[in-house]
Amino acid sequence: MPNNSSAPAPVFYAKNVTKTFGHGKTLVKAVDDVSFSIADGEIVSIVGGSGCGKSVLAKVMLGLYKQNQGEFTYRGKAITDTRSHWNEVQSVFQDPFSCFNQFFSIRSQLKDALNILKVKPSKAEADARVDAGLMAVNITPKDIEGKYPFELSGGQMQRMLLARIFALRPKVLIADEPTSMVDACVRANILDYLMKLKVELGMTIVFVTHDIGLAYYVSDRLFIMHEGKIVESGTPDEVTQHPQSPHTVQLLEDIPEIHKEWLKR
Ligand SMILES: Nc1ncnc2c1ncn2[C@@H]1O[C@H](COP(=O)(O)OP(=O)(O)OP(=O)(O)O)[C@@H](O)[C@H]1O
Ligand SMILES: [Mg+2]
């Protein structure tokens, strides 16, 4: 724990956190001795190439993995009860289709998601929250009435995941590559929805991506990861204008042309 008792505990606090898989010759240090803290209401992006440990770190934050070494807390406490953790900390992952059951209507699944809440909303309130969630992502509720996941496109389903977040209103959202399946236009919309979650609902957001251009656009702070370590962190301007690590320079070179425009704005 950070030892400043008058300040509120950070949302996430990591001190020398390591998460390994396997042992001996097969040992993988997916997350290797990372330390950071994330404050209430921040959007922090974890940026790095494939296999650098972004998703494993995201899963530690979700309480799906426990670190092998170091200290990790959520608002000052270790994560022991995942169910109550998920009341406050929710996620959207890469593939929206794996998050929805093909055999139930979308609306019923959005409503069922509210069952995770400690205080269950009434039927009327649940309907109202689902409607509000859909409208927050610019979908008219009646347009998905009676529809099943297979009847929607990948981009529409990704918006359904965000509608679920708008309906659930968790305190914290972990968004792991939520824009990977969509075209540039829908991608920009999703980033706008993330910012709307922060501005309108005060949500703390951890955004995981390999694209530093996207991260620049939405974040208050960037963590650059490479081989399990956070090799650099700072504001988007600090990190992109004065990169300190060669891995950051590499990520900047890898930005798709279209997002380079954002860096110049
Ligand atoms: N359950 C697991 N068992 C063993 N190794 C794992 C497990 N999960 C992840 N790893 C390994 O940990 C490392 C980091 O994986 P992680 O999924 O965090 O990468 P990532 O940065 O999210 O990559 P991507 O951008 O491709 O999603 C990889 O070497 C991966 O193979
Ligand atoms: Mg990943």
PDB file of C-alpha atoms and ligand atoms in Angstrom:
ATOM      1  CA  MET A   1       0.000   0.000   0.000  1.00  0.00           C
ATOM      2  CA  PRO A   2       1.228   3.513  -0.691  1.00  0.00           C
ATOM      3  CA  ASN A   3       1.800   5.005   2.767  1.00  0.00           C
ATOM      4  CA  ASN A   4      -0.060   8.283   2.525  1.00  0.00           C
ATOM      5  CA  SER A   5      -3.070   7.678   4.740  1.00  0.00           C
ATOM      6  CA  SER A   6      -4.856  10.984   4.057  1.00  0.00           C
ATOM      7  CA  ALA A   7      -5.093  10.486   0.266  1.00  0.00           C
ATOM      8  CA  PRO A   8      -7.678   8.029  -1.118  1.00  0.00           C
ATOM      9  CA  ALA A   9      -6.169   4.691  -2.128  1.00  0.00           C
ATOM     10  CA  PRO A  10      -5.492   4.479  -5.863  1.00  0.00           C
ATOM     11  CA  VAL A  11      -7.868   2.418  -7.968  1.00  0.00           C
ATOM     12  CA  PHE A  12      -5.058   0.012  -8.848  1.00  0.00           C
ATOM     13  CA  TYR A  13      -1.702  -0.175  -7.136  1.00  0.00           C
ATOM     14  CA  ALA A  14       1.065  -2.531  -8.218  1.00  0.00           C
ATOM     15  CA  LYS A  15       4.421  -2.927  -6.547  1.00  0.00           C
ATOM     16  CA  ASN A  16       6.954  -5.260  -8.163  1.00  0.00           C
ATOM     17  CA  VAL A  17       4.178  -7.439  -9.589  1.00  0.00           C
ATOM     18  CA  THR A  18       5.284 -10.531 -11.488  1.00  0.00           C
ATOM     19  CA  LYS A  19       3.051 -13.150 -13.098  1.00  0.00           C
ATOM     20  CA  THR A  20       4.720 -16.235 -14.511  1.00  0.00           C
ATOM     21  CA  PHE A  21       3.425 -19.357 -16.194  1.00  0.00           C
ATOM     22  CA  GLY A  22       5.115 -22.752 -16.236  1.00  0.00           C
ATOM     23  CA  HIS A  23       8.431 -23.486 -14.575  1.00  0.00           C
ATOM     24  CA  GLY A  24      12.032 -24.430 -15.279  1.00  0.00           C
ATOM     25  CA  LYS A  25      12.710 -24.413 -19.018  1.00  0.00           C
ATOM     26  CA  THR A  26       9.078 -23.579 -19.794  1.00  0.00           C
ATOM     27  CA  LEU A  27       8.923 -20.542 -17.474  1.00  0.00           C
ATOM     28  CA  VAL A  28       7.282 -17.504 -19.101  1.00  0.00           C
ATOM     29  CA  LYS A  29       7.462 -14.168 -17.277  1.00  0.00           C
ATOM     30  CA  ALA A  30       4.298 -12.723 -18.780  1.00  0.00           C
ATOM     31  CA  VAL A  31       4.384  -9.741 -16.391  1.00  0.00           C
ATOM     32  CA  ASP A  32       7.824  -8.986 -14.990  1.00  0.00           C
ATOM     33  CA  ASP A  33       8.285  -6.735 -11.952  1.00  0.00           C
ATOM     34  CA  VAL A  34       5.868  -3.917 -12.796  1.00  0.00           C
ATOM     35  CA  SER A  35       4.996  -1.079 -10.431  1.00  0.00           C
ATOM     36  CA  PHE A  36       2.381   1.625 -11.003  1.00  0.00           C
ATOM     37  CA  SER A  37      -0.701   3.248  -9.618  1.00  0.00           C
ATOM     38  CA  ILE A  38      -3.865   4.352 -11.397  1.00  0.00           C
ATOM     39  CA  ALA A  39      -6.044   7.115  -9.941  1.00  0.00           C
ATOM     40  CA  ASP A  40      -9.826   7.442  -9.945  1.00  0.00           C
ATOM     41  CA  GLY A  41     -11.187   8.742 -13.251  1.00  0.00           C
ATOM     42  CA  GLU A  42      -8.002   8.240 -15.286  1.00  0.00           C
ATOM     43  CA  ILE A  43      -7.860   6.638 -18.709  1.00  0.00           C
ATOM     44  CA  VAL A  44      -4.604   4.710 -18.829  1.00  0.00           C
ATOM     45  CA  SER A  45      -3.548   2.822 -21.935  1.00  0.00           C
ATOM     46  CA  ILE A  46      -1.291  -0.205 -21.836  1.00  0.00           C
ATOM     47  CA  VAL A  47       0.518  -0.267 -25.163  1.00  0.00           C
ATOM     48  CA  GLY A  48       2.878  -2.859 -26.585  1.00  0.00           C
ATOM     49  CA  GLY A  49       3.458  -5.502 -29.216  1.00  0.00           C
ATOM     50  CA  SER A  50       1.903  -8.956 -29.343  1.00  0.00           C
ATOM     51  CA  GLY A  51       2.854 -11.197 -26.430  1.00  0.00           C
ATOM     52  CA  CYS A  52       4.340  -8.421 -24.263  1.00  0.00           C
ATOM     53  CA  GLY A  53       1.972  -9.187 -21.362  1.00  0.00           C
ATOM     54  CA  LYS A  54      -0.828  -6.640 -21.808  1.00  0.00           C
ATOM     55  CA  SER A  55      -3.713  -9.102 -21.487  1.00  0.00           C
ATOM     56  CA  VAL A  56      -2.132 -10.942 -18.574  1.00  0.00           C
ATOM     57  CA  LEU A  57      -1.723  -7.640 -16.720  1.00  0.00           C
ATOM     58  CA  ALA A  58      -5.348  -6.775 -17.578  1.00  0.00           C
ATOM     59  CA  LYS A  59      -6.404 -10.137 -16.126  1.00  0.00           C
ATOM     60  CA  VAL A  60      -4.489  -9.459 -12.915  1.00  0.00           C
ATOM     61  CA  MET A  61      -6.508  -6.219 -12.644  1.00  0.00           C
ATOM     62  CA  LEU A  62      -9.705  -8.210 -13.168  1.00  0.00           C
ATOM     63  CA  GLY A  63      -8.726 -10.708 -10.483  1.00  0.00           C
ATOM     64  CA  LEU A  64      -8.623 -13.547 -13.041  1.00  0.00           C
ATOM     65  CA  TYR A  65      -4.921 -14.124 -12.319  1.00  0.00           C
ATOM     66  CA  LYS A  66      -3.119 -13.582  -9.062  1.00  0.00           C
ATOM     67  CA  GLN A  67       0.458 -12.340  -9.188  1.00  0.00           C
ATOM     68  CA  ASN A  68       3.228 -14.783  -8.162  1.00  0.00           C
ATOM     69  CA  GLN A  69       5.275 -11.999  -6.622  1.00  0.00           C
ATOM     70  CA  GLY A  70       4.740  -8.438  -5.454  1.00  0.00           C
ATOM     71  CA  GLU A  71       1.762  -6.533  -4.156  1.00  0.00           C
ATOM     72  CA  PHE A  72      -1.399  -5.739  -6.089  1.00  0.00           C
ATOM     73  CA  THR A  73      -4.384  -3.885  -4.652  1.00  0.00           C
ATOM     74  CA  TYR A  74      -7.719  -2.465  -5.807  1.00  0.00           C
ATOM     75  CA  ARG A  75      -8.658   0.634  -3.782  1.00  0.00           C
ATOM     76  CA  GLY A  76      -6.201  -0.389  -1.105  1.00  0.00           C
ATOM     77  CA  LYS A  77      -7.209  -4.039  -0.738  1.00  0.00           C
ATOM     78  CA  ALA A  78      -6.023  -7.280  -2.292  1.00  0.00           C
ATOM     79  CA  ILE A  79      -8.607  -8.860  -4.602  1.00  0.00           C
ATOM     80  CA  THR A  80     -10.006 -11.839  -2.703  1.00  0.00           C
ATOM     81  CA  ASP A  81     -13.675 -11.996  -3.695  1.00  0.00           C
ATOM     82  CA  THR A  82     -13.864 -11.844  -7.491  1.00  0.00           C
ATOM     83  CA  ARG A  83     -17.643 -11.608  -7.559  1.00  0.00           C
ATOM     84  CA  SER A  84     -17.714  -8.408  -5.564  1.00  0.00           C
ATOM     85  CA  HIS A  85     -14.685  -7.189  -7.566  1.00  0.00           C
ATOM     86  CA  TRP A  86     -16.645  -7.664 -10.822  1.00  0.00           C
ATOM     87  CA  ASN A  87     -19.445  -5.589  -9.362  1.00  0.00           C
ATOM     88  CA  GLU A  88     -17.117  -2.636  -9.703  1.00  0.00           C
ATOM     89  CA  VAL A  89     -14.579  -3.703 -12.336  1.00  0.00           C
ATOM     90  CA  GLN A  90     -15.878  -4.877 -15.708  1.00  0.00           C
ATOM     91  CA  SER A  91     -14.234  -5.716 -19.005  1.00  0.00           C
ATOM     92  CA  VAL A  92     -14.682  -5.709 -22.731  1.00  0.00           C
ATOM     93  CA  PHE A  93     -12.499  -8.118 -24.655  1.00  0.00           C
ATOM     94  CA  GLN A  94     -11.274  -8.589 -28.193  1.00  0.00           C
ATOM     95  CA  ASP A  95     -14.003 -10.835 -29.560  1.00  0.00           C
ATOM     96  CA  PRO A  96     -17.579  -9.721 -28.875  1.00  0.00           C
ATOM     97  CA  PHE A  97     -19.095 -12.937 -30.226  1.00  0.00           C
ATOM     98  CA  SER A  98     -17.431 -15.019 -27.523  1.00  0.00           C
ATOM     99  CA  CYS A  99     -19.085 -12.789 -24.898  1.00  0.00           C
ATOM    100  CA  PHE A 100     -22.638 -13.361 -26.118  1.00  0.00           C
ATOM    101  CA  ASN A 101     -24.542 -16.631 -26.402  1.00  0.00           C
ATOM    102  CA  GLN A 102     -25.845 -17.162 -29.968  1.00  0.00           C
ATOM    103  CA  PHE A 103     -29.055 -18.781 -28.728  1.00  0.00           C
ATOM    104  CA  PHE A 104     -30.461 -15.975 -26.604  1.00  0.00           C
ATOM    105  CA  SER A 105     -31.694 -12.609 -27.776  1.00  0.00           C
ATOM    106  CA  ILE A 106     -29.335  -9.704 -27.367  1.00  0.00           C
ATOM    107  CA  ARG A 107     -31.763  -7.777 -25.231  1.00  0.00           C
ATOM    108  CA  SER A 108     -32.268 -10.645 -22.784  1.00  0.00           C
ATOM    109  CA  GLN A 109     -28.488 -10.979 -22.429  1.00  0.00           C
ATOM    110  CA  LEU A 110     -28.026  -7.264 -21.811  1.00  0.00           C
ATOM    111  CA  LYS A 111     -30.677  -7.521 -19.099  1.00  0.00           C
ATOM    112  CA  ASP A 112     -29.176 -10.680 -17.585  1.00  0.00           C
ATOM    113  CA  ALA A 113     -25.826  -8.903 -17.294  1.00  0.00           C
ATOM    114  CA  LEU A 114     -27.410  -6.677 -14.643  1.00  0.00           C
ATOM    115  CA  ASN A 115     -27.762  -9.745 -12.375  1.00  0.00           C
ATOM    116  CA  ILE A 116     -24.122  -9.276 -11.358  1.00  0.00           C
ATOM    117  CA  LEU A 117     -25.088  -6.083  -9.523  1.00  0.00           C
ATOM    118  CA  LYS A 118     -25.281  -6.289  -5.734  1.00  0.00           C
ATOM    119  CA  VAL A 119     -28.583  -4.435  -5.705  1.00  0.00           C
ATOM    120  CA  LYS A 120     -30.689  -6.018  -8.449  1.00  0.00           C
ATOM    121  CA  PRO A 121     -32.692  -3.453 -10.411  1.00  0.00           C
ATOM    122  CA  SER A 122     -36.466  -3.918 -10.770  1.00  0.00           C
ATOM    123  CA  LYS A 123     -37.713  -5.206 -14.142  1.00  0.00           C
ATOM    124  CA  ALA A 124     -38.697  -1.702 -15.213  1.00  0.00           C
ATOM    125  CA  GLU A 125     -35.405  -0.237 -14.118  1.00  0.00           C
ATOM    126  CA  ALA A 126     -33.469  -3.018 -15.875  1.00  0.00           C
ATOM    127  CA  ASP A 127     -35.350  -2.251 -19.110  1.00  0.00           C
ATOM    128  CA  ALA A 128     -34.678   1.449 -18.714  1.00  0.00           C
ATOM    129  CA  ARG A 129     -30.967   0.847 -18.107  1.00  0.00           C
ATOM    130  CA  VAL A 130     -30.684  -1.421 -21.146  1.00  0.00           C
ATOM    131  CA  ASP A 131     -32.451   1.184 -23.298  1.00  0.00           C
ATOM    132  CA  ALA A 132     -30.158   3.916 -21.987  1.00  0.00           C
ATOM    133  CA  GLY A 133     -27.120   1.699 -22.651  1.00  0.00           C
ATOM    134  CA  LEU A 134     -28.209   1.092 -26.246  1.00  0.00           C
ATOM    135  CA  MET A 135     -28.937   4.751 -26.857  1.00  0.00           C
ATOM    136  CA  ALA A 136     -25.554   5.720 -25.418  1.00  0.00           C
ATOM    137  CA  VAL A 137     -23.968   3.808 -28.309  1.00  0.00           C
ATOM    138  CA  ASN A 138     -26.434   5.243 -30.834  1.00  0.00           C
ATOM    139  CA  ILE A 139     -28.612   2.169 -31.251  1.00  0.00           C
ATOM    140  CA  THR A 140     -32.371   2.568 -31.222  1.00  0.00           C
ATOM    141  CA  PRO A 141     -33.654  -0.111 -28.816  1.00  0.00           C
ATOM    142  CA  LYS A 142     -36.392  -1.250 -31.176  1.00  0.00           C
ATOM    143  CA  ASP A 143     -33.800  -1.981 -33.895  1.00  0.00           C
ATOM    144  CA  ILE A 144     -32.382  -4.900 -31.886  1.00  0.00           C
ATOM    145  CA  GLU A 145     -35.721  -6.082 -30.455  1.00  0.00           C
ATOM    146  CA  GLY A 146     -35.964  -9.864 -30.965  1.00  0.00           C
ATOM    147  CA  LYS A 147     -32.502  -9.987 -32.613  1.00  0.00           C
ATOM    148  CA  TYR A 148     -29.838 -12.613 -31.918  1.00  0.00           C
ATOM    149  CA  PRO A 149     -26.054 -12.080 -31.956  1.00  0.00           C
ATOM    150  CA  PHE A 150     -25.585 -13.862 -35.313  1.00  0.00           C
ATOM    151  CA  GLU A 151     -27.866 -11.292 -36.944  1.00  0.00           C
ATOM    152  CA  LEU A 152     -25.473  -8.429 -36.170  1.00  0.00           C
ATOM    153  CA  SER A 153     -22.100  -7.471 -37.629  1.00  0.00           C
ATOM    154  CA  GLY A 154     -18.865  -7.622 -35.631  1.00  0.00           C
ATOM    155  CA  GLY A 155     -18.867  -3.841 -35.264  1.00  0.00           C
ATOM    156  CA  GLN A 156     -22.468  -3.803 -34.034  1.00  0.00           C
ATOM    157  CA  MET A 157     -21.677  -6.544 -31.529  1.00  0.00           C
ATOM    158  CA  GLN A 158     -18.710  -4.577 -30.263  1.00  0.00           C
ATOM    159  CA  ARG A 159     -21.122  -1.702 -29.638  1.00  0.00           C
ATOM    160  CA  MET A 160     -23.376  -4.157 -27.743  1.00  0.00           C
ATOM    161  CA  LEU A 161     -20.486  -4.870 -25.392  1.00  0.00           C
ATOM    162  CA  LEU A 162     -20.190  -1.146 -24.745  1.00  0.00           C
ATOM    163  CA  ALA A 163     -23.974  -0.831 -24.361  1.00  0.00           C
ATOM    164  CA  ARG A 164     -23.677  -3.449 -21.636  1.00  0.00           C
ATOM    165  CA  ILE A 165     -21.037  -1.323 -19.912  1.00  0.00           C
ATOM    166  CA  PHE A 166     -23.231   1.802 -20.154  1.00  0.00           C
ATOM    167  CA  ALA A 167     -26.092  -0.235 -18.618  1.00  0.00           C
ATOM    168  CA  LEU A 168     -23.943  -1.764 -15.857  1.00  0.00           C
ATOM    169  CA  ARG A 169     -22.049   1.438 -15.042  1.00  0.00           C
ATOM    170  CA  PRO A 170     -19.072  -0.236 -13.339  1.00  0.00           C
ATOM    171  CA  LYS A 171     -16.596   2.029 -11.575  1.00  0.00           C
ATOM    172  CA  VAL A 172     -13.742   0.654 -13.643  1.00  0.00           C
ATOM    173  CA  LEU A 173     -13.573  -0.679 -17.190  1.00  0.00           C
ATOM    174  CA  ILE A 174     -10.774  -2.824 -18.570  1.00  0.00           C
ATOM    175  CA  ALA A 175     -11.029  -2.637 -22.362  1.00  0.00           C
ATOM    176  CA  ASP A 176      -8.674  -5.139 -24.010  1.00  0.00           C
ATOM    177  CA  GLU A 177      -8.285  -4.327 -27.748  1.00  0.00           C
ATOM    178  CA  PRO A 178     -11.973  -3.464 -28.117  1.00  0.00           C
ATOM    179  CA  THR A 179     -11.390  -1.980 -31.559  1.00  0.00           C
ATOM    180  CA  SER A 180      -9.622  -4.886 -33.212  1.00  0.00           C
ATOM    181  CA  MET A 181     -12.568  -6.158 -35.254  1.00  0.00           C
ATOM    182  CA  VAL A 182     -13.858  -2.893 -36.646  1.00  0.00           C
ATOM    183  CA  ASP A 183     -13.101  -0.467 -39.445  1.00  0.00           C
ATOM    184  CA  ALA A 184     -11.564   2.967 -38.857  1.00  0.00           C
ATOM    185  CA  CYS A 185     -14.893   4.763 -38.579  1.00  0.00           C
ATOM    186  CA  VAL A 186     -16.417   2.422 -35.989  1.00  0.00           C
ATOM    187  CA  ARG A 187     -13.062   2.399 -34.191  1.00  0.00           C
ATOM    188  CA  ALA A 188     -13.208   6.173 -33.748  1.00  0.00           C
ATOM    189  CA  ASN A 189     -16.779   5.781 -32.423  1.00  0.00           C
ATOM    190  CA  ILE A 190     -15.670   3.228 -29.849  1.00  0.00           C
ATOM    191  CA  LEU A 191     -12.914   5.534 -28.650  1.00  0.00           C
ATOM    192  CA  ASP A 192     -15.488   8.314 -28.359  1.00  0.00           C
ATOM    193  CA  TYR A 193     -17.718   6.015 -26.277  1.00  0.00           C
ATOM    194  CA  LEU A 194     -14.788   5.280 -23.972  1.00  0.00           C
ATOM    195  CA  MET A 195     -14.276   8.998 -23.434  1.00  0.00           C
ATOM    196  CA  LYS A 196     -18.012   9.423 -22.865  1.00  0.00           C
ATOM    197  CA  LEU A 197     -17.861   6.735 -20.136  1.00  0.00           C
ATOM    198  CA  LYS A 198     -15.124   8.720 -18.454  1.00  0.00           C
ATOM    199  CA  VAL A 199     -16.698  12.152 -18.827  1.00  0.00           C
ATOM    200  CA  GLU A 200     -20.354  11.270 -18.153  1.00  0.00           C
ATOM    201  CA  LEU A 201     -19.983   8.425 -15.661  1.00  0.00           C
ATOM    202  CA  GLY A 202     -16.565   9.251 -14.170  1.00  0.00           C
ATOM    203  CA  MET A 203     -15.353   5.780 -15.038  1.00  0.00           C
ATOM    204  CA  THR A 204     -11.707   4.775 -14.622  1.00  0.00           C
ATOM    205  CA  ILE A 205     -10.594   3.046 -17.809  1.00  0.00           C
ATOM    206  CA  VAL A 206      -7.663   0.812 -18.656  1.00  0.00           C
ATOM    207  CA  PHE A 207      -7.386   0.575 -22.426  1.00  0.00           C
ATOM    208  CA  VAL A 208      -5.184  -2.172 -23.867  1.00  0.00           C
ATOM    209  CA  THR A 209      -3.882  -1.774 -27.408  1.00  0.00           C
ATOM    210  CA  HIS A 210      -0.877  -2.354 -29.661  1.00  0.00           C
ATOM    211  CA  ASP A 211      -1.594   0.974 -31.429  1.00  0.00           C
ATOM    212  CA  ILE A 212       0.057   3.923 -29.692  1.00  0.00           C
ATOM    213  CA  GLY A 213      -1.844   6.265 -32.051  1.00  0.00           C
ATOM    214  CA  LEU A 214      -5.201   5.086 -30.652  1.00  0.00           C
ATOM    215  CA  ALA A 215      -3.837   5.271 -27.121  1.00  0.00           C
ATOM    216  CA  TYR A 216      -2.635   8.818 -27.698  1.00  0.00           C
ATOM    217  CA  TYR A 217      -6.131   9.850 -28.742  1.00  0.00           C
ATOM    218  CA  VAL A 218      -7.966   8.665 -25.614  1.00  0.00           C
ATOM    219  CA  SER A 219      -5.542   8.514 -22.707  1.00  0.00           C
ATOM    220  CA  ASP A 220      -4.471  10.575 -19.746  1.00  0.00           C
ATOM    221  CA  ARG A 221      -1.429   8.346 -19.359  1.00  0.00           C
ATOM    222  CA  LEU A 222       0.366   5.654 -21.327  1.00  0.00           C
ATOM    223  CA  PHE A 223       2.228   2.609 -20.043  1.00  0.00           C
ATOM    224  CA  ILE A 224       4.521   1.132 -22.684  1.00  0.00           C
ATOM    225  CA  MET A 225       5.107  -2.605 -22.217  1.00  0.00           C
ATOM    226  CA  HIS A 226       7.832  -4.812 -23.636  1.00  0.00           C
ATOM    227  CA  GLU A 227       8.566  -8.407 -22.640  1.00  0.00           C
ATOM    228  CA  GLY A 228       6.506  -8.189 -19.463  1.00  0.00           C
ATOM    229  CA  LYS A 229       7.981  -4.906 -18.244  1.00  0.00           C
ATOM    230  CA  ILE A 230       6.633  -1.360 -18.260  1.00  0.00           C
ATOM    231  CA  VAL A 231       9.539   0.265 -20.076  1.00  0.00           C
ATOM    232  CA  GLU A 232       8.134   3.798 -20.139  1.00  0.00           C
ATOM    233  CA  SER A 233       5.150   5.740 -18.829  1.00  0.00           C
ATOM    234  CA  GLY A 234       3.893   9.298 -18.994  1.00  0.00           C
ATOM    235  CA  THR A 235       1.327  11.583 -20.578  1.00  0.00           C
ATOM    236  CA  PRO A 236       0.576  10.927 -24.261  1.00  0.00           C
ATOM    237  CA  ASP A 237       2.503  14.072 -25.238  1.00  0.00           C
ATOM    238  CA  GLU A 238       5.537  13.211 -23.101  1.00  0.00           C
ATOM    239  CA  VAL A 239       5.715   9.677 -24.399  1.00  0.00           C
ATOM    240  CA  THR A 240       5.114  10.448 -28.062  1.00  0.00           C
ATOM    241  CA  GLN A 241       7.116  13.714 -28.319  1.00  0.00           C
ATOM    242  CA  HIS A 242      10.086  12.598 -26.229  1.00  0.00           C
ATOM    243  CA  PRO A 243      10.169   8.801 -26.227  1.00  0.00           C
ATOM    244  CA  GLN A 244      12.838   7.476 -23.873  1.00  0.00           C
ATOM    245  CA  SER A 245      12.732   3.799 -24.764  1.00  0.00           C
ATOM    246  CA  PRO A 246      13.663   2.262 -28.130  1.00  0.00           C
ATOM    247  CA  HIS A 247      10.526   0.119 -27.776  1.00  0.00           C
ATOM    248  CA  THR A 248       8.392   3.277 -27.700  1.00  0.00           C
ATOM    249  CA  VAL A 249      10.180   4.542 -30.818  1.00  0.00           C
ATOM    250  CA  GLN A 250       9.395   1.238 -32.519  1.00  0.00           C
ATOM    251  CA  LEU A 251       5.700   1.481 -31.581  1.00  0.00           C
ATOM    252  CA  LEU A 252       5.588   5.035 -32.941  1.00  0.00           C
ATOM    253  CA  GLU A 253       7.034   3.788 -36.231  1.00  0.00           C
ATOM    254  CA  ASP A 254       4.410   1.045 -36.368  1.00  0.00           C
ATOM    255  CA  ILE A 255       1.407   3.393 -36.116  1.00  0.00           C
ATOM    256  CA  PRO A 256      -0.948   3.057 -39.069  1.00  0.00           C
ATOM    257  CA  GLU A 257      -0.702   6.195 -41.275  1.00  0.00           C
ATOM    258  CA  ILE A 258      -4.276   7.233 -40.515  1.00  0.00           C
ATOM    259  CA  HIS A 259      -3.591   7.565 -36.769  1.00  0.00           C
ATOM    260  CA  LYS A 260      -0.382   9.537 -37.296  1.00  0.00           C
ATOM    261  CA  GLU A 261      -2.677  12.454 -38.148  1.00  0.00           C
ATOM    262  CA  TRP A 262      -3.946  12.404 -34.556  1.00  0.00           C
ATOM    263  CA  LEU A 263      -0.444  12.881 -33.203  1.00  0.00           C
ATOM    264  CA  LYS A 264      -0.054  16.057 -35.255  1.00  0.00           C
ATOM    265  CA  ARG A 265      -3.291  17.656 -34.013  1.00  0.00           C
TER     266      ARG A 265
HETATM  267  N1  LIG B   1      -2.525 -19.025 -19.452  1.00  0.00           N
HETATM  268  C1  LIG B   1      -1.282 -18.926 -19.935  1.00  0.00           C
HETATM  269  N2  LIG B   1      -0.415 -19.945 -19.823  1.00  0.00           N
HETATM  270  C2  LIG B   1       0.847 -19.848 -20.286  1.00  0.00           C
HETATM  271  N3  LIG B   1       1.341 -18.775 -20.893  1.00  0.00           N
HETATM  272  C3  LIG B   1       0.527 -17.714 -21.050  1.00  0.00           C
HETATM  273  C4  LIG B   1      -0.833 -17.735 -20.589  1.00  0.00           C
HETATM  274  N4  LIG B   1      -1.415 -16.539 -20.884  1.00  0.00           N
HETATM  275  C5  LIG B   1      -0.464 -15.824 -21.489  1.00  0.00           C
HETATM  276  N5  LIG B   1       0.696 -16.517 -21.603  1.00  0.00           N
HETATM  277  C6  LIG B   1       1.952 -16.025 -22.203  1.00  0.00           C
HETATM  278  O1  LIG B   1       2.269 -14.773 -21.592  1.00  0.00           O
HETATM  279  C7  LIG B   1       2.804 -13.875 -22.543  1.00  0.00           C
HETATM  280  C8  LIG B   1       1.983 -12.595 -22.554  1.00  0.00           C
HETATM  281  O2  LIG B   1       0.692 -12.882 -23.067  1.00  0.00           O
HETATM  282  P1  LIG B   1      -0.449 -11.787 -23.247  1.00  0.00           P
HETATM  283  O3  LIG B   1      -1.679 -12.516 -23.634  1.00  0.00           O
HETATM  284  O4  LIG B   1      -0.513 -10.929 -22.051  1.00  0.00           O
HETATM  285  O5  LIG B   1       0.108 -10.938 -24.477  1.00  0.00           O
HETATM  286  P2  LIG B   1      -0.521  -9.614 -25.123  1.00  0.00           P
HETATM  287  O6  LIG B   1       0.435  -8.509 -24.873  1.00  0.00           O
HETATM  288  O7  LIG B   1      -1.914  -9.443 -24.653  1.00  0.00           O
HETATM  289  O8  LIG B   1      -0.490  -9.977 -26.682  1.00  0.00           O
HETATM  290  P3  LIG B   1      -1.588  -9.659 -27.849  1.00  0.00           P
HETATM  291  O9  LIG B   1      -1.318  -8.245 -28.285  1.00  0.00           O
HETATM  292  O10 LIG B   1      -1.193 -10.632 -28.927  1.00  0.00           O
HETATM  293  O11 LIG B   1      -2.951  -9.877 -27.305  1.00  0.00           O
HETATM  294  C9  LIG B   1       2.838 -14.612 -23.859  1.00  0.00           C
HETATM  295  O12 LIG B   1       4.112 -15.143 -24.029  1.00  0.00           O
HETATM  296  C10 LIG B   1       1.810 -15.709 -23.674  1.00  0.00           C
HETATM  297  O13 LIG B   1       2.107 -16.820 -24.466  1.00  0.00           O
HETATM  298 MG    MG B   2      -3.822  -9.535 -25.576  1.00  0.00          MG
END
